[in-house]
Coordinates of C-alpha atoms and ligand atoms in Angstrom, one line a residue:
M86 CA 22.9 -2.3 33.2
K87 CA 23.9 -4.3 30.5
V88 CA 24.4 -2.1 27.0
R89 CA 22.2 -3.8 24.0
S90 CA 23.1 -3.8 20.6
I91 CA 20.8 -2.1 17.8
S92 CA 20.7 -2.1 14.1
I93 CA 18.4 0.2 12.2
L94 CA 17.1 -0.6 9.0
G95 CA 16.1 2.6 6.9
S96 CA 17.6 4.7 9.8
T97 CA 17.2 8.1 8.0
G98 CA 13.0 7.8 7.9
S99 CA 10.3 8.9 10.2
I100 CA 10.2 5.4 12.4
G101 CA 14.2 5.6 12.3
D102 CA 14.2 9.1 13.5
S103 CA 12.2 8.3 16.5
T104 CA 14.0 4.9 17.7
L105 CA 17.4 7.3 17.3
D106 CA 16.0 9.9 19.5
L107 CA 15.4 7.2 22.1
I108 CA 18.8 5.7 21.8
R109 CA 20.1 9.1 22.2
R110 CA 18.1 9.5 25.6
N111 CA 19.5 6.9 26.6
R112 CA 22.7 7.0 25.0
S113 CA 25.1 4.5 27.4
E114 CA 22.6 2.0 27.0
W115 CA 23.0 1.1 23.6
R116 CA 25.9 0.1 21.1
V117 CA 24.9 0.9 17.4
V118 CA 25.7 -1.7 15.1
A119 CA 24.5 -0.9 11.5
L120 CA 22.4 1.8 10.2
T121 CA 21.2 2.0 6.9
A122 CA 19.7 4.5 4.1
Q123 CA 18.9 4.1 0.4
N124 CA 19.5 7.8 -1.0
R125 CA 20.2 10.3 1.8
V126 CA 24.4 9.6 2.3
V127 CA 24.7 12.6 4.1
E128 CA 22.2 11.9 6.8
L129 CA 23.3 8.6 6.9
A130 CA 26.8 9.8 7.8
R131 CA 25.7 12.5 10.3
L132 CA 23.6 9.8 12.3
A133 CA 26.8 6.8 12.1
R134 CA 29.0 9.6 13.3
E135 CA 26.3 10.7 16.2
F136 CA 25.9 7.1 17.2
A137 CA 29.5 6.0 16.3
A138 CA 28.1 2.9 14.3
E139 CA 30.1 0.1 13.3
V140 CA 28.5 -0.2 9.8
A141 CA 26.6 2.6 7.4
V142 CA 25.4 1.3 4.7
I143 CA 23.8 3.0 1.6
G144 CA 21.0 1.2 -0.9
D145 CA 22.0 3.2 -3.9
E146 CA 25.9 1.6 -4.9
S147 CA 26.6 5.2 -6.8
L148 CA 26.6 6.7 -3.4
L149 CA 29.1 4.5 -1.9
S150 CA 32.5 7.0 -2.4
Q151 CA 30.2 9.7 -1.2
L152 CA 29.7 7.6 2.0
R153 CA 33.5 6.9 2.1
E154 CA 33.9 10.7 2.1
E155 CA 31.7 11.5 4.3
L156 CA 33.0 8.9 7.0
R157 CA 36.6 9.9 6.4
G158 CA 38.6 10.3 9.4
T159 CA 35.8 7.5 11.5
N160 CA 36.7 3.7 11.8
I161 CA 33.1 3.5 10.6
A162 CA 33.1 0.8 7.6
A163 CA 30.9 1.8 4.6
T164 CA 28.9 -0.7 2.5
A165 CA 26.6 0.2 -0.3
G166 CA 23.9 -2.0 -2.5
Q167 CA 21.0 -4.5 -1.8
Q168 CA 23.4 -7.5 -1.0
A169 CA 25.0 -4.9 1.6
L170 CA 21.9 -4.2 3.2
I171 CA 20.8 -8.4 3.8
E172 CA 24.2 -8.5 5.5
A173 CA 24.1 -5.3 7.4
A174 CA 20.5 -7.3 8.4
A175 CA 21.9 -10.4 9.3
Y176 CA 24.7 -8.4 11.8
S177 CA 24.7 -10.1 15.1
A178 CA 22.8 -7.6 17.5
D179 CA 20.3 -7.6 20.3
I180 CA 17.5 -6.0 18.3
T181 CA 17.0 -5.2 14.5
V182 CA 14.6 -2.7 13.5
A183 CA 12.9 -3.2 10.2
A184 CA 11.8 0.3 9.1
I185 CA 12.8 0.3 5.4
V186 CA 9.4 1.3 3.2
G187 CA 8.1 -1.1 1.2
C188 CA 8.5 -4.7 -0.1
A189 CA 12.3 -3.2 -0.6
G190 CA 12.5 -4.0 3.2
L191 CA 11.8 -7.8 2.8
A192 CA 15.1 -9.3 1.8
P193 CA 17.0 -7.5 4.7
T194 CA 14.1 -8.2 7.1
M195 CA 14.2 -11.9 6.2
A196 CA 17.7 -11.4 6.9
A197 CA 17.6 -10.8 10.1
I198 CA 14.9 -13.3 11.1
E199 CA 17.1 -16.2 9.5
R200 CA 19.8 -15.4 12.1
G201 CA 17.3 -16.1 14.8
G202 CA 17.0 -12.5 16.1
T203 CA 14.8 -10.2 17.6
V204 CA 13.1 -7.9 15.0
A205 CA 11.2 -5.2 15.6
L206 CA 9.1 -5.2 12.8
A207 CA 7.8 -1.3 11.5
N208 CA 8.1 -2.6 7.8
K209 CA 4.5 -3.8 7.3
E210 CA 4.8 -4.5 3.4
A211 CA 7.0 -7.0 4.3
L212 CA 4.8 -9.3 6.3
V213 CA 1.8 -8.5 3.9
S214 CA 4.1 -9.6 1.0
A215 CA 5.7 -12.6 2.6
G216 CA 3.1 -13.4 5.0
E217 CA 3.3 -17.3 5.9
V218 CA 7.1 -17.2 4.3
M219 CA 7.7 -14.9 6.7
T220 CA 5.9 -16.4 9.8
A221 CA 7.4 -19.8 9.1
A222 CA 10.8 -18.5 8.9
V223 CA 10.2 -17.1 12.2
L224 CA 9.4 -20.2 13.6
R225 CA 12.3 -22.4 11.8
H226 CA 15.2 -19.7 13.0
G227 CA 13.6 -19.2 16.4
A228 CA 13.4 -15.3 16.1
T229 CA 10.9 -12.9 17.8
L230 CA 8.9 -10.8 16.0
L231 CA 8.0 -7.3 17.8
P232 CA 5.5 -5.3 16.0
V233 CA 6.0 -1.5 15.8
D234 CA 3.0 -0.7 14.0
S235 CA 0.9 1.3 16.7
E236 CA -2.2 -0.8 16.3
H237 CA -0.1 -4.2 16.4
N238 CA 1.9 -3.1 19.3
A239 CA -1.0 -2.2 21.2
I240 CA -2.5 -5.8 20.3
F241 CA 0.4 -7.1 21.0
Q242 CA 0.5 -5.7 24.8
C243 CA -3.2 -6.2 25.4
M244 CA -3.0 -10.1 24.3
A245 CA 0.2 -10.4 26.7
G246 CA 0.0 -13.7 28.6
S247 CA -3.8 -14.6 27.4
D248 CA -4.7 -17.8 25.1
P249 CA -5.5 -16.9 21.6
T250 CA -8.6 -19.1 21.7
D251 CA -10.3 -17.0 24.4
I252 CA -10.3 -14.0 21.9
R253 CA -13.6 -12.8 20.3
W254 CA -12.7 -10.1 18.4
I255 CA -9.4 -8.0 17.6
T256 CA -10.4 -4.3 16.6
L257 CA -7.8 -2.5 14.8
T258 CA -8.4 1.7 15.0
A259 CA -8.4 4.1 12.1
S260 CA -7.8 7.7 12.1
G261 CA -9.7 8.0 9.2
G262 CA -6.8 9.8 7.3
P263 CA -7.1 13.5 6.4
F264 CA -10.1 12.8 3.9
R265 CA -12.1 11.2 6.7
D266 CA -14.9 13.8 6.5
W267 CA -14.4 14.7 2.8
S268 CA -17.5 14.0 0.3
A269 CA -16.7 11.6 -2.9
E270 CA -16.5 14.4 -4.9
R271 CA -13.9 16.3 -3.3
I272 CA -11.9 13.1 -2.5
V273 CA -11.1 12.8 -6.5
R274 CA -9.8 15.9 -6.4
A275 CA -7.3 15.3 -3.4
T276 CA -3.7 16.4 -4.0
P277 CA -0.4 14.9 -2.9
T278 CA 0.1 17.7 -0.6
E279 CA -3.2 17.4 0.8
A280 CA -2.5 13.5 0.9
V281 CA 0.8 13.6 3.1
K282 CA -0.8 16.1 5.9
H283 CA -2.0 13.6 8.3
P284 CA -4.2 14.9 11.0
N285 CA -2.4 12.7 14.0
W286 CA 0.5 11.5 12.9
A287 CA 4.1 12.8 11.0
M288 CA 5.1 9.8 9.2
G289 CA 7.1 9.3 5.6
A290 CA 4.9 10.1 2.4
K291 CA 4.0 6.6 1.4
I292 CA 2.3 5.7 4.6
S293 CA 1.1 9.0 4.7
V294 CA -0.7 8.6 1.4
D295 CA -1.6 4.7 2.5
S296 CA -3.5 6.7 5.8
A297 CA -5.5 8.7 3.3
T298 CA -6.7 5.8 1.0
M299 CA -7.3 3.7 4.3
F300 CA -4.9 1.3 2.4
N301 CA -2.8 1.9 5.5
K302 CA -5.6 0.0 7.7
G303 CA -6.4 -2.8 5.0
L304 CA -2.3 -3.6 5.0
E305 CA -2.8 -3.6 8.6
L306 CA -5.4 -6.1 8.7
I307 CA -3.2 -8.5 6.7
E308 CA -0.2 -7.6 9.2
A309 CA -2.6 -8.7 12.3
H310 CA -3.9 -11.8 10.4
H311 CA 0.0 -13.0 10.1
L312 CA 0.9 -12.0 13.7
F313 CA -2.4 -13.0 15.6
P314 CA -3.4 -16.0 14.1
V315 CA -7.3 -15.8 15.7
G316 CA -8.7 -16.1 11.8
L317 CA -9.9 -13.1 9.6
Q318 CA -13.5 -13.3 10.8
K319 CA -12.1 -12.0 14.0
L320 CA -10.5 -9.1 12.8
R321 CA -12.4 -5.6 12.3
I322 CA -11.6 -1.9 11.8
I323 CA -13.1 0.9 13.7
V324 CA -13.0 4.7 12.8
H325 CA -11.5 6.4 15.8
P326 CA -10.5 10.1 14.8
Q327 CA -8.7 11.2 17.7
S328 CA -5.8 8.3 17.6
V329 CA -6.0 7.7 21.3
V330 CA -6.8 4.1 21.5
H331 CA -4.1 2.7 19.4
S332 CA -6.4 -0.8 19.2
M333 CA -8.0 -3.3 21.3
V334 CA -8.7 -6.9 22.3
E335 CA -12.0 -8.3 23.2
Y336 CA -11.9 -11.9 24.9
R337 CA -14.9 -14.3 25.4
D338 CA -16.1 -13.3 28.8
G339 CA -17.2 -9.7 27.7
S340 CA -14.0 -8.0 28.6
T341 CA -12.2 -5.9 26.4
L342 CA -8.6 -4.5 26.5
A343 CA -7.3 -1.3 25.1
Q344 CA -3.8 0.4 24.8
L345 CA -4.1 4.0 25.0
G346 CA -1.4 6.6 24.6
P347 CA -0.4 9.5 22.8
S348 CA -0.5 9.8 18.8
D349 CA 3.7 9.2 18.9
M350 CA 5.4 6.5 17.6
R351 CA 8.2 6.6 20.2
V352 CA 5.6 5.0 22.3
P353 CA 5.3 1.6 20.5
I354 CA 9.0 1.5 19.7
A355 CA 10.0 2.1 22.9
S356 CA 7.5 -0.8 24.0
A357 CA 9.4 -2.9 21.2
L358 CA 12.9 -1.8 22.2
A359 CA 12.5 -2.5 25.9
W360 CA 10.3 -5.8 25.9
P361 CA 9.4 -7.7 27.9
A362 CA 10.9 -4.6 30.3
R363 CA 9.8 -0.6 30.0
M364 CA 11.6 2.2 29.1
D365 CA 11.3 6.1 29.6
T366 CA 10.1 8.1 26.9
P367 CA 9.9 11.8 26.5
C368 CA 6.1 11.9 25.4
E369 CA 3.5 14.2 27.5
P370 CA 1.3 11.8 29.4
L371 CA -2.0 11.1 28.6
D372 CA -4.3 14.0 29.3
L373 CA -7.9 12.4 28.7
A374 CA -9.7 15.4 30.5
A375 CA -8.0 17.5 27.7
I376 CA -8.7 15.6 25.1
G377 CA -12.1 15.5 26.2
E378 CA -13.7 12.8 23.7
L379 CA -13.0 9.4 22.2
T380 CA -15.3 9.2 19.1
F381 CA -15.8 6.0 17.2
R382 CA -17.4 4.9 13.9
A383 CA -18.1 2.2 11.1
P384 CA -15.6 2.4 8.5
D385 CA -16.9 3.7 5.0
E386 CA -16.1 1.4 2.2
V387 CA -17.7 3.5 -0.4
R388 CA -15.9 6.7 -0.2
F389 CA -12.7 4.4 1.0
P390 CA -13.0 1.0 -0.7
A391 CA -9.2 -0.3 0.1
T392 CA -10.0 -2.0 3.5
R393 CA -12.5 -4.3 1.3
I394 CA -9.7 -4.9 -1.0
C395 CA -7.7 -5.8 1.8
R396 CA -9.7 -8.2 3.3
E397 CA -10.6 -10.2 -0.1
A398 CA -7.0 -10.4 -0.7
A399 CA -6.2 -11.7 2.6
L400 CA -9.2 -14.1 2.1
L401 CA -7.6 -15.3 -1.1
G402 CA -4.0 -15.4 0.7
G403 CA -1.1 -17.1 -1.0
G404 CA 0.4 -14.8 -3.8
I405 CA -2.6 -12.1 -4.0
P406 CA -1.6 -10.0 -0.9
A407 CA 1.8 -9.6 -2.5
V408 CA 0.3 -8.2 -5.9
L409 CA -1.8 -6.3 -3.7
N410 CA 1.3 -4.7 -2.0
A411 CA 3.3 -4.2 -5.3
A412 CA 0.3 -2.8 -7.0
N413 CA -0.5 -0.3 -4.1
E414 CA 3.5 0.6 -4.2
V415 CA 3.2 1.7 -7.8
A416 CA -0.1 3.3 -7.6
V417 CA 1.0 5.6 -4.3
A418 CA 4.5 6.3 -6.4
A419 CA 2.5 7.3 -9.3
F420 CA 0.1 9.5 -7.4
L421 CA 3.0 11.2 -5.8
A422 CA 4.1 12.4 -8.7
G423 CA 1.3 13.8 -10.0
Q424 CA 0.7 11.0 -12.6
I425 CA -2.9 9.6 -11.6
G426 CA -5.5 11.1 -9.4
F427 CA -5.8 10.0 -5.8
T428 CA -9.2 7.7 -6.5
R429 CA -7.2 6.0 -9.0
I430 CA -5.0 4.2 -6.6
A431 CA -7.8 1.8 -5.4
A432 CA -9.2 1.4 -9.0
H433 CA -5.9 0.5 -10.1
V434 CA -4.6 -1.9 -7.4
E435 CA -8.2 -3.7 -8.2
N436 CA -7.1 -3.8 -11.8
V437 CA -3.6 -5.4 -11.2
L438 CA -5.4 -7.8 -9.1
S439 CA -7.9 -8.9 -11.4
A440 CA -4.8 -9.3 -14.4
Y441 CA -2.7 -11.2 -11.8
A442 CA -3.0 -14.4 -9.9
P443 CA -0.1 -16.0 -8.8
P444 CA 0.0 -19.3 -7.0
P445 CA 1.4 -19.3 -3.6
P446 CA 5.2 -18.5 -2.9
A447 CA 7.0 -21.0 -1.4
S448 CA 10.0 -19.1 -0.6
L449 CA 11.4 -15.7 -0.5
D450 CA 12.9 -15.7 -3.5
D451 CA 9.2 -16.8 -4.8
V452 CA 7.7 -13.9 -3.4
L453 CA 10.3 -11.4 -4.7
A454 CA 9.3 -12.9 -8.0
I455 CA 5.7 -12.1 -7.2
D456 CA 6.6 -8.7 -6.5
R457 CA 8.5 -8.0 -9.8
E458 CA 6.0 -9.3 -11.8
A459 CA 3.3 -7.5 -10.1
R460 CA 5.1 -4.2 -10.6
L461 CA 5.8 -4.8 -14.2
R462 CA 2.1 -5.5 -14.8
A463 CA 1.0 -2.7 -12.5
M464 CA 2.9 0.1 -14.3
S465 CA 1.9 -1.6 -17.9
L466 CA -1.9 -1.4 -16.9
M467 CA -0.8 2.2 -16.1
E468 CA 0.3 3.3 -19.5
L469 CA -2.9 1.5 -21.2
A470 CA -5.3 3.4 -19.1
Ligands
NDP4 P1 10.0 6.7 5.1 O1 9.8 7.2 4.2 O2 10.4 8.3 6.3 O3 11.8 6.0 5.8 C1 12.0 5.1 4.6 C2 13.4 4.8 5.0 O4 13.9 3.1 4.5 C3 14.6 5.8 4.7 O5 15.8 5.2 5.5 C4 14.7 5.5 3.4 O6 16.4 5.9 3.0 C5 14.9 3.8 3.5 N1 14.6 3.1 2.0 C6 13.6 3.7 1.0 N2 13.6 3.0 0.2 C7 14.6 2.3 0.5 C8 15.0 0.9 -0.5 N3 14.5 0.9 -1.8 N4 16.0 0.2 0.2 C9 16.4 0.5 1.1 N5 16.0 1.7 1.9 C10 14.8 2.0 1.6 O7 9.2 5.5 5.9 P2 8.7 5.6 7.4 O8 9.8 5.7 8.5 O9 7.2 6.6 7.7 O10 7.8 4.0 7.4 C11 9.1 2.8 7.4 C12 8.2 1.7 7.4 O11 7.7 1.6 8.7 C13 7.1 1.6 6.3 O12 6.8 0.2 6.0 C14 5.7 2.0 7.2 O13 4.6 1.6 6.6 C15 6.1 1.7 8.7 N6 5.4 2.4 9.5 C16 5.3 3.6 9.7 C17 5.1 4.5 10.4 C18 5.5 6.0 10.9 O14 5.0 6.7 12.3 N7 6.2 6.5 10.3 C19 4.0 3.8 11.5 C20 3.8 2.7 11.4 C21 4.5 1.6 10.4 P3 16.2 7.6 2.5 O15 16.0 8.2 3.9 O16 18.1 7.3 2.2 O17 15.5 7.3 1.3
MG5 MG1 -0.5 1.7 12.4

């Protein structure tokens, strides 16, 4: 078996952990090039040692001397800062896993794309913000973008070999998050601890809050719009509390193809790592008899307005989704810090969207400028409120 090389951007996070678990189980098949983190320097050094990485990169420059200290006695190179993250992303590797959270992952992800490599994309905020700028770069540089987000990975698998013009609907499934069955009155009082306690998936804090607000599904709608350009009117969302069906594609002959699996990110990650082949995972086989029932219902956009807000932003397109993403990131951070209530997240995103409508970005720098400006406005609007 040919040894394949891999870099993981955001190696200390939830997706990074699941990816490294798969590598650990097939150690001899992989060579680890670069591993990155933002603050968790001890964990980064531990992983770099365990996987004999060539380079370890810490985003926070003030932690470089500590990283060097932690890696003393090894020949692992240590670098730090935003530019070092971008350089690491551009290193040659058979596959680069883009698993930084938020728009902070955009410039590194673009660097991996501009190298013309294969990018396993978990970092949905990067694609939501950059949209056409990123998809154009994929085409221009001959890169391959493999979706890791479980819904998009499911759709990718269900579309294999098909003519996109034969597609009638793409249906994204949503667990509905921890507040799915809560009354509007109770949702208003939801706490950060309650929001990060997802019923089906173990994930980082930001995406867990996004799941609770349903912004995660809204961002995924925009993500799907760019990955599978069949037209927004053919993309829909259905709530499926068991998270067994990860998404579906309906064709014009009436056939619906779905991908099913356990609620374990190692399944879609393995699908991307091995694509177009398959690899083993330690996940339990799907026991449908034990699960018993799969249920589906329409989303409730009164209690959870996020999917409507995201659809409207996607229809406007251009720079609007970048504003939406930045406003949501600022609002989620404020909610996690106990500064705003749960339902203020969506209200705040709508306020920022009505205050700032930049022209469509033409380049990565344009997207980053919109992101910066949207964050400033989001923060000042929050202070005014
Ligand atoms: P985590 O918060 O668990 O991990 C984020 C990773 O990014 C960590 O390695 C973190 O480093 C690093 N990071 C954080 N901020 C920065 C920054 N400013 N610059 C550079 N690196 C940074 O997130 P998840 O793993 O849950 O999610 C990662 C991405 O994957 C997100 O975009 C999410 O939406 C997407 N995704 C996640 C799923 C999941 O199940 N977790 C499912 C589908 C998609 P440090 O540890 O040092 O802070
Ligand atoms: Mg998802």
